[in-house]
Coordinates of C-alpha atoms in Angstrom, one line a residue:
Chain A
M1 CA -60.5 17.4 39.1
R2 CA -57.0 16.3 38.7
S3 CA -54.3 18.3 39.9
K4 CA -53.5 18.0 36.1
D5 CA -56.5 19.8 35.0
L6 CA -56.1 22.4 37.0
A7 CA -53.0 23.5 35.5
Q8 CA -54.4 23.2 32.4
I9 CA -57.0 25.1 32.8
A10 CA -55.8 27.9 34.4
L11 CA -52.2 27.6 31.8
F12 CA -55.4 28.6 29.3
A13 CA -56.8 31.4 31.7
A14 CA -53.6 33.2 32.0
L15 CA -52.8 32.8 27.4
M16 CA -56.1 34.9 27.7
V17 CA -55.0 37.6 29.6
V18 CA -51.1 37.1 26.9
L19 CA -52.9 37.3 24.1
G20 CA -54.8 41.2 25.9
F21 CA -51.7 42.5 24.9
I22 CA -51.7 41.9 21.7
P23 CA -53.8 44.1 19.2
A24 CA -56.0 42.4 17.1
V25 CA -54.2 44.1 13.9
E26 CA -55.8 43.2 11.3
L27 CA -58.6 44.9 12.9
P28 CA -57.0 48.9 13.9
L29 CA -60.0 50.9 13.8
A30 CA -62.7 48.4 14.3
P31 CA -64.9 50.9 17.1
A32 CA -65.1 49.0 20.1
P33 CA -62.2 46.4 21.4
L34 CA -60.1 45.2 19.4
T35 CA -59.3 41.4 20.5
S36 CA -57.1 38.0 19.6
Q37 CA -58.5 36.9 22.7
T38 CA -61.2 34.9 21.3
V39 CA -59.0 33.3 19.1
G40 CA -57.8 31.5 23.1
V41 CA -61.7 30.7 23.3
L42 CA -61.6 28.9 20.9
L43 CA -58.4 27.3 21.4
A44 CA -59.4 26.6 24.8
G45 CA -62.8 24.5 23.8
S46 CA -61.1 23.3 20.5
I47 CA -57.9 21.5 22.8
L48 CA -58.6 21.0 26.6
G49 CA -62.1 19.8 25.2
A50 CA -65.4 21.2 27.0
R51 CA -65.6 21.2 30.7
R52 CA -61.6 22.1 31.3
G53 CA -62.0 24.5 28.2
G54 CA -65.4 25.8 29.4
L55 CA -63.5 26.5 33.0
A56 CA -59.9 28.3 31.4
L57 CA -62.6 30.9 30.7
L58 CA -64.8 30.8 33.7
L59 CA -61.8 31.6 36.0
F60 CA -60.9 33.9 33.6
D61 CA -64.3 36.5 33.4
L62 CA -63.3 35.9 37.6
L63 CA -60.8 38.1 37.3
V64 CA -62.6 39.9 34.6
V65 CA -65.3 40.6 38.1
V66 CA -62.4 40.8 40.3
G67 CA -60.9 44.1 38.5
L68 CA -57.8 43.3 37.6
P69 CA -57.3 44.8 33.9
V70 CA -56.8 41.6 32.1
L71 CA -59.1 42.9 28.7
P72 CA -57.1 44.5 26.0
G73 CA -56.8 47.9 27.3
G74 CA -56.4 47.1 30.5
R75 CA -59.9 47.3 31.2
G76 CA -61.7 44.7 33.9
G77 CA -64.1 45.5 37.0
L78 CA -67.9 45.1 36.7
G79 CA -68.2 48.1 34.5
V80 CA -67.4 46.4 31.3
I81 CA -69.6 43.3 31.6
L82 CA -72.5 45.1 32.7
G83 CA -71.4 47.4 29.4
P84 CA -72.4 46.9 25.4
T85 CA -69.3 45.0 25.0
G86 CA -70.3 42.3 28.7
G87 CA -72.2 40.3 27.0
F88 CA -68.9 39.0 24.4
I89 CA -66.9 38.5 27.6
L90 CA -69.9 35.4 29.1
A91 CA -70.2 34.5 26.0
W92 CA -66.7 32.8 26.4
P93 CA -67.1 30.1 28.1
V94 CA -70.2 29.8 26.7
A95 CA -68.6 29.3 23.6
A96 CA -65.5 27.9 25.0
F97 CA -67.9 24.7 26.2
V98 CA -69.2 24.2 23.3
V99 CA -66.4 24.2 21.3
G100 CA -65.3 21.6 23.3
L101 CA -68.2 19.1 23.1
L102 CA -68.4 19.5 19.4
T103 CA -64.6 18.7 19.4
E104 CA -65.3 15.9 21.7
R105 CA -68.1 14.5 19.4
L106 CA -65.6 15.1 16.1
W107 CA -62.3 14.3 17.8
H108 CA -61.7 10.7 15.5
R109 CA -62.5 12.8 12.3
Y110 CA -61.2 15.6 13.5
N111 CA -59.1 17.2 10.7
L112 CA -59.4 21.0 9.7
G113 CA -62.3 20.5 8.3
T114 CA -64.6 19.2 11.3
A115 CA -62.5 22.1 13.2
L116 CA -63.8 24.9 11.5
A117 CA -67.3 23.6 11.9
C118 CA -66.2 23.5 15.9
N119 CA -64.9 27.0 15.7
A120 CA -67.2 28.2 13.4
V121 CA -70.7 27.9 15.9
G122 CA -67.9 28.6 18.7
T123 CA -67.9 31.9 16.8
L124 CA -72.0 32.2 16.4
T125 CA -72.1 31.2 20.2
I126 CA -70.1 34.6 20.9
Y127 CA -72.7 36.0 18.5
A128 CA -75.4 35.3 19.4
I129 CA -75.3 36.4 23.7
G130 CA -72.7 38.8 22.9
I131 CA -75.1 40.6 20.2
P132 CA -78.3 40.9 22.1
W133 CA -76.8 42.3 25.0
S134 CA -75.4 45.5 23.4
A135 CA -78.7 45.6 21.8
V136 CA -79.8 46.7 25.2
V137 CA -77.0 48.1 26.9
A138 CA -76.8 50.7 23.8
H139 CA -80.6 51.2 23.2
L140 CA -79.8 50.0 19.7
P141 CA -82.4 48.2 17.8
A142 CA -81.1 44.3 17.1
W143 CA -80.3 45.6 13.4
R144 CA -78.2 48.3 14.5
A145 CA -76.8 45.9 16.4
I146 CA -76.0 42.7 13.8
E147 CA -74.8 46.0 12.0
V148 CA -72.4 47.6 14.0
S149 CA -71.3 43.6 14.8
A150 CA -70.7 43.0 11.2
V151 CA -67.5 44.9 11.3
Y152 CA -65.9 42.1 13.8
V153 CA -67.5 39.4 11.1
P154 CA -63.9 39.8 8.4
G155 CA -61.3 39.4 11.9
D156 CA -63.8 37.1 13.1
I157 CA -62.9 34.6 9.5
I158 CA -59.0 35.3 9.9
K159 CA -59.3 33.9 13.3
L160 CA -61.6 30.9 13.5
I161 CA -59.5 30.0 11.0
I162 CA -55.9 30.6 12.5
C163 CA -57.8 28.7 15.5
S164 CA -58.6 25.2 13.5
V165 CA -55.0 24.8 12.2
V166 CA -53.2 25.2 15.3
A167 CA -55.6 22.4 17.2
V168 CA -55.3 20.2 14.4
R169 CA -51.8 20.8 14.5
V170 CA -51.4 20.5 18.2
R171 CA -53.8 17.0 18.7
R172 CA -51.6 15.7 16.3
A173 CA -48.5 17.5 18.8
Y174 CA -50.4 16.8 21.7
P175 CA -53.6 15.4 22.1
L176 CA -55.8 16.5 25.6
I177 CA -59.1 15.3 24.4
E178 CA -61.0 11.9 25.2
A179 CA -63.3 11.0 22.2
R180 CA -67.1 11.0 22.9
T181 CA -70.0 9.4 20.9
Chain B
M1 CA -39.1 2.3 54.6
I2 CA -40.0 1.4 50.6
E3 CA -40.4 -1.4 49.1
L4 CA -41.2 -3.0 45.9
S5 CA -42.9 -6.1 45.2
G6 CA -43.7 -7.3 41.6
V7 CA -43.9 -4.4 40.3
R8 CA -44.2 -3.9 35.8
H9 CA -45.4 -0.4 34.3
R10 CA -47.1 -0.1 31.2
Y11 CA -48.0 3.3 28.3
Q12 CA -50.2 1.4 26.8
D13 CA -49.0 -1.5 25.1
R14 CA -45.7 -0.7 25.7
E15 CA -43.8 -2.1 29.2
V16 CA -41.3 0.4 30.3
L17 CA -40.7 -1.5 33.4
G18 CA -40.8 -5.0 34.1
G19 CA -41.1 -7.8 37.3
I20 CA -38.8 -5.3 40.3
D21 CA -38.9 -6.5 43.8
L22 CA -36.9 -4.5 46.0
R23 CA -36.5 -2.8 49.7
L24 CA -35.1 0.7 49.5
T25 CA -33.5 1.3 53.7
E26 CA -29.9 2.9 52.8
R27 CA -30.0 6.3 53.6
R28 CA -28.8 7.2 49.9
I29 CA -29.3 5.3 46.9
G30 CA -28.7 6.7 43.4
V31 CA -30.5 5.1 40.2
V32 CA -28.9 5.0 36.6
G33 CA -29.6 4.0 32.7
L34 CA -29.7 5.9 29.8
N35 CA -32.6 7.7 28.4
G36 CA -35.5 6.0 28.5
S37 CA -34.7 3.4 30.7
G38 CA -37.7 3.3 32.5
K39 CA -35.4 5.5 35.7
S40 CA -37.9 8.6 35.4
T41 CA -41.1 6.1 36.1
F42 CA -39.1 4.5 38.6
A43 CA -38.4 7.5 40.5
R44 CA -42.1 7.9 40.2
L45 CA -43.0 5.2 41.7
L46 CA -42.4 5.7 45.3
N47 CA -43.9 8.3 45.9
G48 CA -47.5 7.1 44.6
L49 CA -47.1 10.1 41.4
L50 CA -47.6 7.0 39.2
I51 CA -49.3 3.8 40.5
P52 CA -48.0 0.7 39.2
S53 CA -49.9 -1.7 36.3
A54 CA -48.8 -4.6 38.8
G55 CA -47.4 -5.4 42.2
T56 CA -47.6 -2.6 45.1
V57 CA -44.9 -0.6 46.4
T58 CA -45.4 0.8 50.8
V59 CA -44.3 3.1 51.9
D60 CA -43.8 2.1 56.2
G61 CA -46.4 0.3 55.1
L62 CA -48.9 2.8 53.1
D63 CA -49.2 1.3 49.6
T64 CA -49.6 4.2 46.4
R65 CA -52.6 2.4 45.7
R66 CA -54.3 3.5 48.4
D67 CA -53.0 5.7 51.0
G68 CA -51.4 8.2 47.9
P69 CA -51.8 11.4 50.4
K70 CA -50.0 9.7 53.2
V71 CA -46.8 8.8 50.8
R72 CA -46.8 11.1 49.6
R73 CA -45.6 13.5 53.4
R74 CA -43.1 11.0 53.9
V75 CA -41.0 10.8 50.5
G76 CA -40.8 14.0 49.0
F77 CA -40.3 14.4 45.3
V78 CA -37.4 17.2 43.6
F79 CA -38.2 17.1 40.1
Q80 CA -35.8 17.6 37.1
D81 CA -37.0 21.3 36.2
P82 CA -37.0 23.5 38.7
D83 CA -39.1 26.0 36.3
V84 CA -42.9 22.9 36.1
Q85 CA -42.4 22.9 40.2
I86 CA -42.7 26.4 41.8
V87 CA -46.4 26.7 41.9
M88 CA -47.0 30.4 43.8
P89 CA -45.6 33.7 42.5
T90 CA -42.9 34.7 45.0
V91 CA -40.6 32.6 47.1
A92 CA -41.8 32.8 50.3
E93 CA -45.5 32.1 48.9
D94 CA -44.4 28.7 46.9
V95 CA -42.7 27.5 50.6
A96 CA -45.8 27.9 51.8
F97 CA -47.6 26.8 49.1
G98 CA -48.4 23.4 51.0
L99 CA -48.8 24.2 53.9
R100 CA -52.0 25.7 53.4
G101 CA -53.8 24.7 56.9
L102 CA -51.6 25.8 59.8
P103 CA -51.5 29.1 61.6
K104 CA -49.9 32.1 60.9
P105 CA -47.4 32.5 62.6
E106 CA -46.1 28.2 62.5
V107 CA -45.7 28.7 58.5
N108 CA -43.9 31.9 58.6
A109 CA -41.4 30.5 61.1
K110 CA -40.9 26.9 59.5
V111 CA -41.1 29.5 55.7
K112 CA -37.9 30.7 57.6
A113 CA -35.7 28.4 58.5
A114 CA -36.4 27.0 55.3
L115 CA -35.0 29.5 53.2
A116 CA -32.4 29.8 55.2
E117 CA -31.1 26.7 55.1
Y118 CA -31.6 27.0 51.4
G119 CA -29.3 30.1 51.4
L120 CA -32.8 32.1 50.5
S121 CA -32.7 34.0 52.9
G122 CA -33.6 37.9 51.6
Y123 CA -35.5 36.6 48.6
E124 CA -38.6 36.5 50.7
D125 CA -40.7 38.9 48.5
H126 CA -38.5 38.0 45.5
A127 CA -40.4 37.1 42.0
A128 CA -39.4 32.9 42.4
H129 CA -39.5 32.6 38.1
L130 CA -37.1 35.3 38.1
L131 CA -34.5 33.0 40.3
S132 CA -31.4 31.4 38.7
G133 CA -31.6 27.7 38.5
G134 CA -30.2 27.0 40.7
Q135 CA -31.8 29.1 42.9
K136 CA -35.6 27.8 42.1
Q137 CA -33.7 23.9 42.5
M138 CA -32.2 25.3 46.3
L139 CA -36.5 26.6 46.8
A140 CA -38.2 23.1 45.5
M141 CA -35.4 21.7 48.0
A142 CA -37.0 24.5 50.5
S143 CA -40.1 24.0 50.0
I144 CA -40.3 20.1 49.9
T145 CA -38.6 19.9 52.8
V146 CA -40.8 22.2 54.4
L147 CA -43.5 19.5 54.4
N148 CA -40.8 17.4 56.9
P149 CA -40.4 14.5 54.4
S150 CA -39.1 11.4 55.7
T151 CA -36.8 10.9 52.0
I152 CA -36.5 12.7 49.0
V153 CA -36.8 11.9 45.4
F154 CA -34.3 13.2 43.3
D155 CA -35.8 13.1 39.4
E156 CA -32.2 14.3 37.9
P157 CA -31.8 17.9 39.9
T158 CA -28.4 18.9 38.5
T159 CA -29.3 18.6 34.5
L160 CA -30.4 21.4 33.8
L161 CA -27.8 23.9 36.5
D162 CA -24.4 24.9 35.5
L163 CA -20.5 23.7 38.0
R164 CA -21.1 25.4 40.2
N165 CA -24.9 25.3 40.8
R166 CA -24.3 21.5 40.4
Q167 CA -22.2 21.4 42.9
R168 CA -24.1 23.2 45.7
I169 CA -27.1 20.8 44.8
A170 CA -24.6 18.1 44.9
D171 CA -23.2 19.0 49.1
R172 CA -26.4 19.7 49.9
I173 CA -27.8 16.6 49.0
K174 CA -24.8 14.6 51.0
T175 CA -25.4 17.5 53.7
M176 CA -29.0 17.1 54.8
P177 CA -30.6 15.4 57.2
Q178 CA -33.5 13.6 55.2
D179 CA -32.9 10.0 53.2
A180 CA -32.2 10.3 49.9
I181 CA -33.4 8.7 46.3
V182 CA -31.8 10.5 43.6
I183 CA -31.8 9.8 39.6
S184 CA -28.8 10.8 38.1
H185 CA -26.6 10.7 34.6
D186 CA -24.2 12.4 36.5
L187 CA -22.0 10.2 38.3
D188 CA -19.9 12.2 40.1
L189 CA -22.8 12.5 42.3
L190 CA -23.7 8.8 43.4
A191 CA -19.4 7.8 44.2
D192 CA -20.2 8.2 48.1
F193 CA -23.6 6.8 48.1
D194 CA -24.3 3.8 49.7
R195 CA -26.4 2.1 46.9
V196 CA -26.7 2.7 42.8
L197 CA -29.4 0.8 40.5
V198 CA -28.8 0.0 37.1
I199 CA -31.7 0.0 35.3
H200 CA -31.4 -1.5 32.2
E201 CA -34.7 -1.8 29.6
G202 CA -36.6 -1.6 32.0
K203 CA -35.2 -4.4 34.8
I204 CA -32.7 -3.4 38.0
V205 CA -29.4 -4.7 35.9
A206 CA -27.2 -4.1 38.4
D207 CA -27.3 -3.0 42.4
C208 CA -24.6 -3.3 44.3
L209 CA -22.0 0.4 45.8
P210 CA -21.4 2.4 43.7
E211 CA -17.7 1.5 41.9
A212 CA -19.6 -1.9 40.8
A213 CA -22.8 0.2 39.6
I214 CA -20.9 2.8 37.6
E215 CA -18.8 0.6 35.7
K216 CA -22.0 -1.5 34.9
Y217 CA -23.4 0.4 33.4
V218 CA -20.7 2.9 31.7
A219 CA -20.4 -0.8 30.1
I220 CA -24.1 -0.8 29.3
A221 CA -23.5 2.7 27.1
E222 CA -20.8 1.3 25.2
T223 CA -22.7 -1.9 24.6
T224 CA -25.6 -0.3 22.6
Chain C
M1 CA -50.3 44.2 34.9
L2 CA -49.8 41.5 37.2
G3 CA -47.5 42.8 38.4
L4 CA -45.6 41.4 41.8
H5 CA -46.0 42.8 45.2
H6 CA -44.1 45.2 47.0
P7 CA -43.5 44.9 50.5
G8 CA -43.9 47.6 52.8
H9 CA -45.9 49.1 55.8
S10 CA -48.6 51.7 54.5
P11 CA -51.7 51.5 55.0
L12 CA -52.6 51.0 51.5
H13 CA -50.8 47.6 52.2
R14 CA -52.3 47.7 56.2
S15 CA -56.0 47.2 55.1
P16 CA -57.0 44.4 54.2
A17 CA -57.2 42.3 50.4
G18 CA -60.7 41.9 50.5
V19 CA -61.1 45.6 51.4
K20 CA -59.7 46.8 48.1
L21 CA -60.4 44.3 46.1
L22 CA -63.9 45.3 46.7
T23 CA -63.7 49.1 46.3
L24 CA -61.7 48.4 42.9
L25 CA -64.3 46.8 42.1
A26 CA -67.1 49.8 42.3
V27 CA -63.5 52.1 41.7
S28 CA -63.1 50.0 37.4
T29 CA -67.6 50.5 37.5
V30 CA -68.0 53.7 38.1
V31 CA -65.5 55.1 35.3
F32 CA -66.2 52.6 33.0
F33 CA -69.9 55.0 33.2
L34 CA -67.7 58.0 33.5
E35 CA -67.3 61.1 30.6
D36 CA -66.7 64.4 32.2
L37 CA -62.8 64.3 31.8
R38 CA -62.1 67.1 34.8
I39 CA -63.6 64.3 36.6
L40 CA -61.4 61.6 35.5
A41 CA -58.6 64.3 35.3
G42 CA -59.5 63.8 39.1
G43 CA -59.2 60.4 39.7
L44 CA -56.1 60.5 37.5
L45 CA -54.6 62.4 39.9
L46 CA -56.0 60.8 43.4
A47 CA -54.5 57.4 42.0
G48 CA -51.4 58.9 41.2
S49 CA -51.7 60.6 44.5
L50 CA -52.1 56.9 46.6
Y51 CA -48.5 55.5 44.8
A52 CA -46.8 58.3 46.9
V53 CA -49.0 57.2 49.9
A54 CA -48.0 53.8 49.1
G55 CA -44.4 54.1 48.8
I56 CA -44.1 52.8 45.4
P57 CA -41.0 54.2 43.2
W58 CA -42.6 55.7 40.2
R59 CA -40.1 53.5 38.2
T60 CA -41.8 50.6 39.4
A61 CA -44.9 52.5 38.8
V62 CA -44.0 52.8 35.0
R63 CA -42.7 49.0 34.7
Q64 CA -46.3 47.5 35.8
S65 CA -47.9 49.9 33.4
T66 CA -46.3 49.9 30.7
A67 CA -48.1 46.2 28.9
V68 CA -51.2 48.3 28.4
V69 CA -49.8 51.0 26.9
P70 CA -49.9 50.2 22.8
V71 CA -53.3 48.8 23.0
T72 CA -54.4 51.7 25.0
L73 CA -52.8 54.1 22.2
L74 CA -54.7 51.9 19.3
F75 CA -57.7 52.4 21.1
M76 CA -57.2 56.4 21.6
A77 CA -57.0 56.6 17.9
A78 CA -59.6 54.6 16.6
Q79 CA -61.8 56.6 19.1
W80 CA -60.1 59.7 18.1
V81 CA -61.3 58.9 14.3
L82 CA -64.7 57.2 14.6
V83 CA -65.8 59.2 17.7
S84 CA -63.8 62.2 18.5
W85 CA -61.2 64.1 20.9
H86 CA -62.9 64.0 23.9
A87 CA -63.7 60.0 23.5
A88 CA -60.2 59.2 22.6
A89 CA -59.5 60.9 25.8
A90 CA -61.7 59.5 28.4
I91 CA -60.8 56.1 26.9
G92 CA -57.2 57.0 27.4
L93 CA -58.3 58.7 31.2
R94 CA -60.5 55.9 32.2
I95 CA -58.0 52.7 31.0
A96 CA -54.7 54.6 33.6
V97 CA -57.1 55.0 36.2
V98 CA -58.2 51.8 36.8
V99 CA -55.4 50.3 35.2
L100 CA -53.5 52.5 38.1
L101 CA -55.4 51.3 40.2
A102 CA -55.4 47.8 39.4
N103 CA -51.8 47.7 39.7
L104 CA -51.8 49.5 43.5
V105 CA -53.7 46.4 44.8
T106 CA -51.1 44.4 43.6
L107 CA -48.0 46.0 44.2
T108 CA -49.7 46.8 48.1
T109 CA -51.4 43.3 47.8
P110 CA -49.1 39.5 48.6
T111 CA -51.0 37.4 46.3
S112 CA -52.4 34.4 49.4
D113 CA -54.2 37.5 50.1
M114 CA -55.9 38.2 47.7
I115 CA -56.4 34.7 46.6
T116 CA -58.0 34.0 50.5
A117 CA -60.3 37.6 49.5
V118 CA -61.1 35.7 47.0
E119 CA -61.7 32.4 48.7
R120 CA -63.7 34.0 51.4
A121 CA -66.3 35.2 48.3
L122 CA -66.9 32.4 47.1
G123 CA -67.4 30.9 49.8
P124 CA -71.3 31.2 49.3
L125 CA -71.5 29.3 46.7
R126 CA -69.4 26.1 48.3
R127 CA -73.0 24.5 48.6
F128 CA -73.4 24.0 44.7
G129 CA -70.3 22.2 44.9
L130 CA -68.1 24.6 43.7
R131 CA -64.7 24.8 46.0
P132 CA -63.1 28.0 47.0
E133 CA -59.8 27.2 47.5
R134 CA -59.5 25.6 44.1
V135 CA -60.1 28.9 42.4
G136 CA -57.8 30.3 44.4
L137 CA -54.6 28.0 43.6
A138 CA -56.8 28.5 40.0
I139 CA -55.7 32.1 40.0
A140 CA -52.5 31.8 41.3
L141 CA -51.0 29.5 39.2
T142 CA -53.0 32.1 36.4
I143 CA -51.0 34.7 37.7
R144 CA -47.7 32.5 38.0
F145 CA -48.3 31.4 34.2
V146 CA -48.4 34.6 32.2
P147 CA -44.8 35.6 32.4
V148 CA -44.1 31.8 31.8
I149 CA -45.9 32.0 28.6
A150 CA -44.6 35.0 27.8
E151 CA -40.7 33.6 28.0
Q152 CA -41.8 31.0 26.1
A153 CA -43.1 32.7 23.4
R154 CA -39.9 35.2 23.4
L155 CA -38.1 31.3 23.4
V156 CA -40.3 30.2 20.4
R157 CA -40.2 33.0 18.5
Q158 CA -36.1 32.6 18.6
A159 CA -36.0 30.0 17.8
Q160 CA -37.5 30.5 14.1
R161 CA -35.4 33.0 14.0
A162 CA -32.5 30.9 14.5
R163 CA -34.0 29.2 11.0
G164 CA -34.9 31.2 9.3
V165 CA -38.9 31.6 9.9
R166 CA -39.7 35.4 10.1
F167 CA -43.2 35.5 12.6
S168 CA -45.9 33.1 11.4
L169 CA -48.7 32.1 13.7
A170 CA -46.9 28.2 12.8
F171 CA -45.8 30.0 16.5
L172 CA -48.3 29.1 18.9
T173 CA -48.5 25.4 18.0
P174 CA -44.7 25.4 19.3
L175 CA -45.3 27.8 21.9
L176 CA -48.4 25.1 23.3
V177 CA -47.2 21.9 23.0
R178 CA -44.5 23.8 25.1
T179 CA -46.6 25.0 27.7
L180 CA -49.2 22.6 27.6
R181 CA -46.1 20.3 28.6
M182 CA -45.1 22.3 31.4
A183 CA -48.5 23.1 32.7
D184 CA -48.1 18.9 33.8
G185 CA -44.9 19.0 34.7
L186 CA -46.7 21.9 37.6
G187 CA -49.5 19.5 38.2
E188 CA -47.5 16.5 38.5
A189 CA -45.3 18.8 41.6
L190 CA -48.6 19.6 43.1
D191 CA -49.5 15.9 44.1
A192 CA -45.9 16.5 45.0
R193 CA -46.7 19.2 47.4
G194 CA -49.2 17.8 49.2
W195 CA -52.5 19.4 46.8
E196 CA -54.6 16.8 46.6
S197 CA -57.0 16.4 43.6
S198 CA -60.0 14.9 44.8
A199 CA -60.5 11.9 42.2
Q200 CA -57.3 10.5 44.7

């Protein structure tokens, strides 16, 4: 790994921390975490690619586990991971990796449309891991867990549009991904 | 001694440096040139931060292509933007960064000496990013000298500083025991150097004493 | 938040970083499952008194913890509306306890000690190809980047306001490009300062 890669990985982990200070205003009354941090997850994958993006989120999750209050509302520690929203947090590195992988494959054809597709798959990845996890931890039937998570959908759609627009612009200004076929 | 032979460097299909042969032995060497002339690339070739597309750069006989780490221990580098070169959160930790692996008392002694040398005693636990621009550049120099290089390359060390801080850094560069290679637009800084190179469009167009070199540089600036 | 070391010689300053981190990990896990407001309030009191033991001025303590206040209030409001005041109070207290303790650990532990502790804990993963010292450096860089990003965000917003742009998401693009450029510069600086990557 080059030193630059290491610095970029740390940069996106730090971006996650900063995003944790910003409440996601579009969903002020959602029952569980209000977060802008999914923006950081999708951007890490879209801008750094699979490997570096996934590692950036893994690094961030390590900070969470160590107990540093880097999640919204100053949460952190194993308790959060073991709690009902823990699956979402563990899903982030996977989602960043998936988004990165798709972005690398589509790099030559990367535009708003393909960016939206990549980020949508990333968001679905987060649901696919986070929702079953919360069903198990909170002893909810699966359909009920899906219902509860439905409150996130409008916000997540807005977030994935924002990320796609930004990712396309950053690609033009400062491309860092190498295409993979 | 740093030696360049047949050095060329290109980014994609654009040649930024072409055909450079030099032996750098003087204590104080300045490098001037317009923006985009290839100065920064030249600086980064000297300690292997960049590897030339063709030709070789050697430091005391070590090829930067093969012995990057060893070369960088001999040739330190201070960047233009003091903000990018601070690695650790506090001043003392930042100076200690390059010394990992040494016993703690030795690290502490070296850090203390380096901070004293650069006027930063008492700032040990200060947040590095909250220092003034001049102090940050001093910190960068302290962090590099602690690694004990024989030469330090400066890439426009005073460009982002105010007049007072510029003066401090300039004085420090003049008096420090290490050899210095200074890339700069700051012609006063280079006035009593031993040798000044003028780079224009990727070539060395003058290599002489400061006065003549600066004259040449001013002429280039006026005609292009 | 990811605050800076406040030097001192209290028992808290002297205890090893690994012990403090493990305790923090344990406490933050337990607190997460606590519901009883009296126990939580007791925890808060205890956390507060530990600041006194460490000799941290209250000003420093408050300054360290203010960043999480807006988000916490939002959380509490949501809980109040959707569940009960009891749930709101519990979540507020939980956050307060964990944030105060986590900040106490950062205030009494030099970053480099904290990183050494994490590196040691990750040591057994070496056989899977993990390089703990790289993880340690990555954590240090993350901590260093947090204030830098916040500062750059402020500058980008100012620049946009100067050009008559009110807050807009256009703000993320220049912020990312600027900070990515800084990251690349930092990567170069790491090499210049003798941090050698395996590629070379």
